[in-house]
mmCIF file of C-alpha atoms in Angstrom:
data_model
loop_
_atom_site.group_PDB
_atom_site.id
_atom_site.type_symbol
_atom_site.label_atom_id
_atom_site.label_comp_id
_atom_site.label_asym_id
_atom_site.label_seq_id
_atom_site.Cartn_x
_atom_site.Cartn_y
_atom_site.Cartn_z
ATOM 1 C CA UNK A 991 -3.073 33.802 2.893
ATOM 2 C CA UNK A 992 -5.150 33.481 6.182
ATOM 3 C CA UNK A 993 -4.141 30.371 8.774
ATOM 4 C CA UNK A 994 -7.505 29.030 7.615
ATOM 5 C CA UNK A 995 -6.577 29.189 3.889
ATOM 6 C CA UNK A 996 -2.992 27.354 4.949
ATOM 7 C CA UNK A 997 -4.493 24.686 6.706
ATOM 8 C CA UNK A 998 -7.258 23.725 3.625
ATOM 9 C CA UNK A 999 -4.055 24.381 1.205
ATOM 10 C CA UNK A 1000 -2.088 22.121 3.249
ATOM 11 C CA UNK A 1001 -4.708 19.039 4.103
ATOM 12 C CA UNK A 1002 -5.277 19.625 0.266
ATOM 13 C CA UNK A 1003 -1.686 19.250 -0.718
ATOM 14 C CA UNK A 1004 -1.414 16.024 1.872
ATOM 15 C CA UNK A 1005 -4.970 14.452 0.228
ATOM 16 C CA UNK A 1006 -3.588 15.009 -3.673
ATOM 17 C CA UNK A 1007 0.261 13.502 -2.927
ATOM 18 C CA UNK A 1008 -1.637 10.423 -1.707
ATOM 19 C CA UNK A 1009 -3.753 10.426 -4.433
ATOM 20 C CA UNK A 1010 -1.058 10.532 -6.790
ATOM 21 C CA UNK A 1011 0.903 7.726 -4.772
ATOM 22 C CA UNK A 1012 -2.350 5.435 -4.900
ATOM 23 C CA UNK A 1013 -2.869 6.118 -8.425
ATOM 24 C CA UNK A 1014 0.759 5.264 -9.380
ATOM 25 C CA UNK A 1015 0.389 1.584 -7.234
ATOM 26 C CA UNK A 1016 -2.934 0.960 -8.507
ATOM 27 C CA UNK A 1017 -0.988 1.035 -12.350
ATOM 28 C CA UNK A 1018 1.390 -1.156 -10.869
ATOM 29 C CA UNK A 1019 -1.406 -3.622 -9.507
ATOM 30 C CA UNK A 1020 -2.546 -3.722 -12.637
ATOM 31 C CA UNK A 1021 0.573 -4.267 -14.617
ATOM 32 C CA UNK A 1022 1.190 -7.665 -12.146
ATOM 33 C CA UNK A 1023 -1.955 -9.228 -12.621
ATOM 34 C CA UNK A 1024 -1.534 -9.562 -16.413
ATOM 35 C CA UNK A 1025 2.050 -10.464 -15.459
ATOM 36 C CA UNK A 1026 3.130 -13.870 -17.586
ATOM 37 C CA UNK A 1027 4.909 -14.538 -14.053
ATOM 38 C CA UNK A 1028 1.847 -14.936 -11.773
ATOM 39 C CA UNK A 1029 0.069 -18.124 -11.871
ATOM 40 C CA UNK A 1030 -0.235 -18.757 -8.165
ATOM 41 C CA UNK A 1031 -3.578 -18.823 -7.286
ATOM 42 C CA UNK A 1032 -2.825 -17.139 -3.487
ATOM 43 C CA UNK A 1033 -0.824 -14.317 -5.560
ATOM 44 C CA UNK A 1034 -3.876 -13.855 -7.888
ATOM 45 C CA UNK A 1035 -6.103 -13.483 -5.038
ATOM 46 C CA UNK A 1036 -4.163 -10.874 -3.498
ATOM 47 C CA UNK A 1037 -3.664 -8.806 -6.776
ATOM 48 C CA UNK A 1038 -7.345 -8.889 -7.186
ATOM 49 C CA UNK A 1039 -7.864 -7.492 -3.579
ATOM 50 C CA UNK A 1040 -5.435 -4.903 -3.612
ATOM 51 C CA UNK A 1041 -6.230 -3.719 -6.881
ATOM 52 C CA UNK A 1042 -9.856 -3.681 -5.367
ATOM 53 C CA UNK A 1043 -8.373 -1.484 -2.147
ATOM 54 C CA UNK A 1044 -6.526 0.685 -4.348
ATOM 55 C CA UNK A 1045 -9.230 1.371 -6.693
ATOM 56 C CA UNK A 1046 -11.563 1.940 -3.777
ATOM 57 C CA UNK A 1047 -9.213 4.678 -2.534
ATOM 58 C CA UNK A 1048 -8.187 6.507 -5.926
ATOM 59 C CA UNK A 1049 -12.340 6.868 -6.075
ATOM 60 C CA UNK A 1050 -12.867 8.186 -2.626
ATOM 61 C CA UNK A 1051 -9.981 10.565 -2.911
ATOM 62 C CA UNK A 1052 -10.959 12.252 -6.221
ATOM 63 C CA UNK A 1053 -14.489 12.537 -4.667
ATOM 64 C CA UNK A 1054 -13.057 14.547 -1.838
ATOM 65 C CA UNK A 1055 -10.868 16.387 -4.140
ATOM 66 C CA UNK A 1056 -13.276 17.275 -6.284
ATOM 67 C CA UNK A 1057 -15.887 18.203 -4.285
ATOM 68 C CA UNK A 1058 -14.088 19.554 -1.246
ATOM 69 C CA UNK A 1059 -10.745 20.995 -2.571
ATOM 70 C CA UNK A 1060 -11.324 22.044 -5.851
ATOM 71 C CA UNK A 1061 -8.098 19.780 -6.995
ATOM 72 C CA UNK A 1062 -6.757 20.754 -10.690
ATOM 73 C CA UNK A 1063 -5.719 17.517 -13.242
ATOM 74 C CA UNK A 1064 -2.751 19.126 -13.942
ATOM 75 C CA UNK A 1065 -1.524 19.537 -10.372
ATOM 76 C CA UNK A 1066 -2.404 15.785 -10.021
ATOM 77 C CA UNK A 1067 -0.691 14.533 -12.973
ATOM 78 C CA UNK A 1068 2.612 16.380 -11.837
ATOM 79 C CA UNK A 1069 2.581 14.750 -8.935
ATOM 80 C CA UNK A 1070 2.604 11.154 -10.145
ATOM 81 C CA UNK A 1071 5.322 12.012 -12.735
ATOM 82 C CA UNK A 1072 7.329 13.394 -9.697
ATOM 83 C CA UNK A 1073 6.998 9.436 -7.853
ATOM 84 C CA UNK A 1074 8.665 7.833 -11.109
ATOM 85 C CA UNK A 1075 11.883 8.505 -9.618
ATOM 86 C CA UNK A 1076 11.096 7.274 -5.761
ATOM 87 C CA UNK A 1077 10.722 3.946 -3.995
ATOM 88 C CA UNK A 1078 7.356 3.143 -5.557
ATOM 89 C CA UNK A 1079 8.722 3.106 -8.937
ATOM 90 C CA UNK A 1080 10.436 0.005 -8.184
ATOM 91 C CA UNK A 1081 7.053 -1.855 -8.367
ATOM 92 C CA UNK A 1082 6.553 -0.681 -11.743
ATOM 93 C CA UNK A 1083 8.950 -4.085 -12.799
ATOM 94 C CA UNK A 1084 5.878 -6.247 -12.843
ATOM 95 C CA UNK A 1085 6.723 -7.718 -16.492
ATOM 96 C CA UNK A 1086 10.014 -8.764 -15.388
ATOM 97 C CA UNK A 1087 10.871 -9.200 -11.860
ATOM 98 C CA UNK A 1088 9.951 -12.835 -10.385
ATOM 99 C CA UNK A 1089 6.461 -12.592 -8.228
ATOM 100 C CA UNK A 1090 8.522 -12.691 -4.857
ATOM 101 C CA UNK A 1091 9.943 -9.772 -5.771
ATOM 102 C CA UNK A 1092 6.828 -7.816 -7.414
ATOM 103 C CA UNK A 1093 5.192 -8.429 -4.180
ATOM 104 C CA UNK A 1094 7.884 -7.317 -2.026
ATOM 105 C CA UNK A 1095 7.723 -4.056 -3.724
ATOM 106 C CA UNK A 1096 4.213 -4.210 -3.069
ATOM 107 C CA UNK A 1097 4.830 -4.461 0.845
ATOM 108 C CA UNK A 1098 7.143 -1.091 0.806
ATOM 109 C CA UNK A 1099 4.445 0.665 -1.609
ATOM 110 C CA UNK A 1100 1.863 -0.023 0.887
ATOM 111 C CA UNK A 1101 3.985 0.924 3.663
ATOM 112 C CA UNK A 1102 4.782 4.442 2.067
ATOM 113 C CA UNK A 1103 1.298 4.718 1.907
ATOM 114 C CA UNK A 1104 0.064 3.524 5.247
ATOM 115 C CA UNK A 1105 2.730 6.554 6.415
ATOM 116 C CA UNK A 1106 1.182 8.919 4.194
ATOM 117 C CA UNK A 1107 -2.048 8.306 5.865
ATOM 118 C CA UNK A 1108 -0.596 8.464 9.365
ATOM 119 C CA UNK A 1109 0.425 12.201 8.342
ATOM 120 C CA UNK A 1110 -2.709 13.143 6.584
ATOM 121 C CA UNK A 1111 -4.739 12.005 9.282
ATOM 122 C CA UNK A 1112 -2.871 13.654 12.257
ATOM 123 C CA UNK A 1113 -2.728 16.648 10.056
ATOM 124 C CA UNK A 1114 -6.508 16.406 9.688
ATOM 125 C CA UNK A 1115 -7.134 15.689 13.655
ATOM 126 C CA UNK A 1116 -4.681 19.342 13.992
ATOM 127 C CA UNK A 1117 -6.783 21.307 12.189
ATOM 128 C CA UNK A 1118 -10.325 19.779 13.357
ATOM 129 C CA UNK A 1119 -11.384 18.019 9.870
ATOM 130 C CA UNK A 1120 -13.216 15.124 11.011
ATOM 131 C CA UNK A 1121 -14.159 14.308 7.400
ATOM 132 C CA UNK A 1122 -10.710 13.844 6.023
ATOM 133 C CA UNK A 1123 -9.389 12.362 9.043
ATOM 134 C CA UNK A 1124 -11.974 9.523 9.150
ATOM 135 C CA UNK A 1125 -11.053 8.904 5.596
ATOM 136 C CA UNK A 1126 -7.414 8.859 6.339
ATOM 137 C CA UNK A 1127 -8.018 6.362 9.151
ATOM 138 C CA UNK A 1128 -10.292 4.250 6.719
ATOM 139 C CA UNK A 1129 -7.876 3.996 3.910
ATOM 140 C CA UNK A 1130 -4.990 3.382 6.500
ATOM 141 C CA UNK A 1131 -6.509 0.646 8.003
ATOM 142 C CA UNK A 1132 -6.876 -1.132 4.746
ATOM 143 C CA UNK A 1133 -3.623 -0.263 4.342
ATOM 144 C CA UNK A 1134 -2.493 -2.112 7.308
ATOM 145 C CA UNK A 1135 -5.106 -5.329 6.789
ATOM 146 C CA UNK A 1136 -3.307 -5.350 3.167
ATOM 147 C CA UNK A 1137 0.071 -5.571 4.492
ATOM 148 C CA UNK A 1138 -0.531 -8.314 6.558
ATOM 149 C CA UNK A 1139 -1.727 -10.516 3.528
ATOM 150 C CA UNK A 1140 1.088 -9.858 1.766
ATOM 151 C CA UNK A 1141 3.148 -11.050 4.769
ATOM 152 C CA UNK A 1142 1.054 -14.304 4.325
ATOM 153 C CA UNK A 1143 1.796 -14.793 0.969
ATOM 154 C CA UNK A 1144 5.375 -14.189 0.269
ATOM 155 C CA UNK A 1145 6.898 -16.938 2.258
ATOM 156 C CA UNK A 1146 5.117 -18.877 0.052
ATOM 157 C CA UNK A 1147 5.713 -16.976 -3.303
ATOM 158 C CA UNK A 1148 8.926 -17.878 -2.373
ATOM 159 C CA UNK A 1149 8.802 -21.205 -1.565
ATOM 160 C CA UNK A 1150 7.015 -22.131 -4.722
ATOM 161 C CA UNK A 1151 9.963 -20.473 -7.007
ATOM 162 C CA UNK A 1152 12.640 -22.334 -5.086
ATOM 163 C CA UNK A 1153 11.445 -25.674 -5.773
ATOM 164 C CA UNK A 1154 9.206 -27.397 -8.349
ATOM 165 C CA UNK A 1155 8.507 -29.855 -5.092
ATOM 166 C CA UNK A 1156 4.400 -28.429 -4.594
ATOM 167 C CA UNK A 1157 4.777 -30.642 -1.053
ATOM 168 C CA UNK A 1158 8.429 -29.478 -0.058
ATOM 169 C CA UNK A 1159 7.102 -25.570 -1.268
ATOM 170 C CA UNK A 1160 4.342 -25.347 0.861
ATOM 171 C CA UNK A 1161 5.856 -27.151 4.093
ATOM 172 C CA UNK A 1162 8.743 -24.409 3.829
ATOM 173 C CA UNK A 1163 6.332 -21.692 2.886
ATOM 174 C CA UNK A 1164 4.161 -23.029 5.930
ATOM 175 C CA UNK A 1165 7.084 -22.587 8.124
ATOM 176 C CA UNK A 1166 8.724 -19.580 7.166
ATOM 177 C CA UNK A 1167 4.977 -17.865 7.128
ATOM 178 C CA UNK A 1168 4.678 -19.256 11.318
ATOM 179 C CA UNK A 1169 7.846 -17.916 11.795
ATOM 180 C CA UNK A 1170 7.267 -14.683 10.241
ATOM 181 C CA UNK A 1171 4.159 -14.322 11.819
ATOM 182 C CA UNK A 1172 5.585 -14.554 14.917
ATOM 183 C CA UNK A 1173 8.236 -11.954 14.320
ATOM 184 C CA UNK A 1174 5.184 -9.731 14.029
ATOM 185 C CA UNK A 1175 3.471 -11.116 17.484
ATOM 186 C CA UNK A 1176 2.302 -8.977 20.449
ATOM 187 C CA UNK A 1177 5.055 -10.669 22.319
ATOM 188 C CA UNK A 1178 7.802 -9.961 20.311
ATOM 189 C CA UNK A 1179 6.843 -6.195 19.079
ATOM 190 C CA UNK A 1180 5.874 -5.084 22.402
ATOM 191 C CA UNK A 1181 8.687 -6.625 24.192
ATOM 192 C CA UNK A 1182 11.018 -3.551 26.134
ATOM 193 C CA UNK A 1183 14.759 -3.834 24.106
ATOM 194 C CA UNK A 1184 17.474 -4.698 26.315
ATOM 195 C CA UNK A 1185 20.297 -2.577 27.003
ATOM 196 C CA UNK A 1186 23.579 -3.811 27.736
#
């Protein structure tokens, strides 16, 4: 096999494991929405837009598969049985777990992800693919914006199961969300760690 043929084999393999990942959290989306447990209207919201990000990115990655890579079914369906057994199955709970949870899973999922992208598209910027590295830096991005509204909601996913008190929830989801949000702030992430 030629360096060439190694490189397209490779960006191939990175394209179809992230398919396979995306199509495995987009089931889980799914799953949550029709979830007995989810009747908060922020929580709805945010099911609705990741399953719309997720859907988005299962589409754009068969395209490429398809038409760039020549990507087999089979290969593809291997590869999501082979992710029942990893981190992201734990977000395949939806009918039980309480919505906190569910979306907490939903924070790591995307996180794996977000990684997954990070490799694909420096692997993609190595070997001079502009096509599948702007993708990879699309769908990462999304990633990353998606994250960030799940930090917003969970303090408050929270809050709301730890007290029937709609006033008391949403002053200590308020808080807890400020506080969190800080945790995440230019100020804090950037700061040098001191060493003692």
């Amino acid at each position: 096999m030629s360096t060439e043929e190694k490189s397209k084999d490779a960006l191939r393999k990175y394209a179809s494991d992230l398919l396979a990942l995306e199509t495995h959290f987009q089931k889980a989306i799914i799953q949550q929405k029709t979830s007995k447990n989810v009747r908060d209207e922020d929580v709805t919201e945010l099911l609705h837009e990741l399953d719309r990000m997720s859907s988005n990115h299962v589409n754009e990655l068969e395209n490429h598969l398809d038409s760039k890579e020549g990507s087999r079914v089979e290969e593809l369906k291997s590869k999501i049985a082979s992710f029942t057994g990893s981190v992201v199955g734990l977000i395949d709970r939806a009918r039980t777990d309480t919505v906190s949870k569910m979306l907490r899973d939903d924070y790591t999922a995307l996180s794996m992800i977000t990684i997954g992208y990070t490799m694909l598209h420096t692997h993609a910027l190595a070997r001079e693919n502009s096509e599948i590295a702007e993708l990879a830096q699309n769908h990462m991005m999304n990633c990353t914006s998606m994250i960030k509204e799940v930090s917003k909601v969970v303090p408050l996913a929270v809050a709301r199961e730890f007290t029937d008190d709609a006033e008391l929830a949403e002053e200590i989801g308020r808080k807890t969300l400020e506080n969190t949000q800080h945790a995440w702030s230019g100020e804090v992430v950037n700061s040098e760690p001191e060493i003692v």
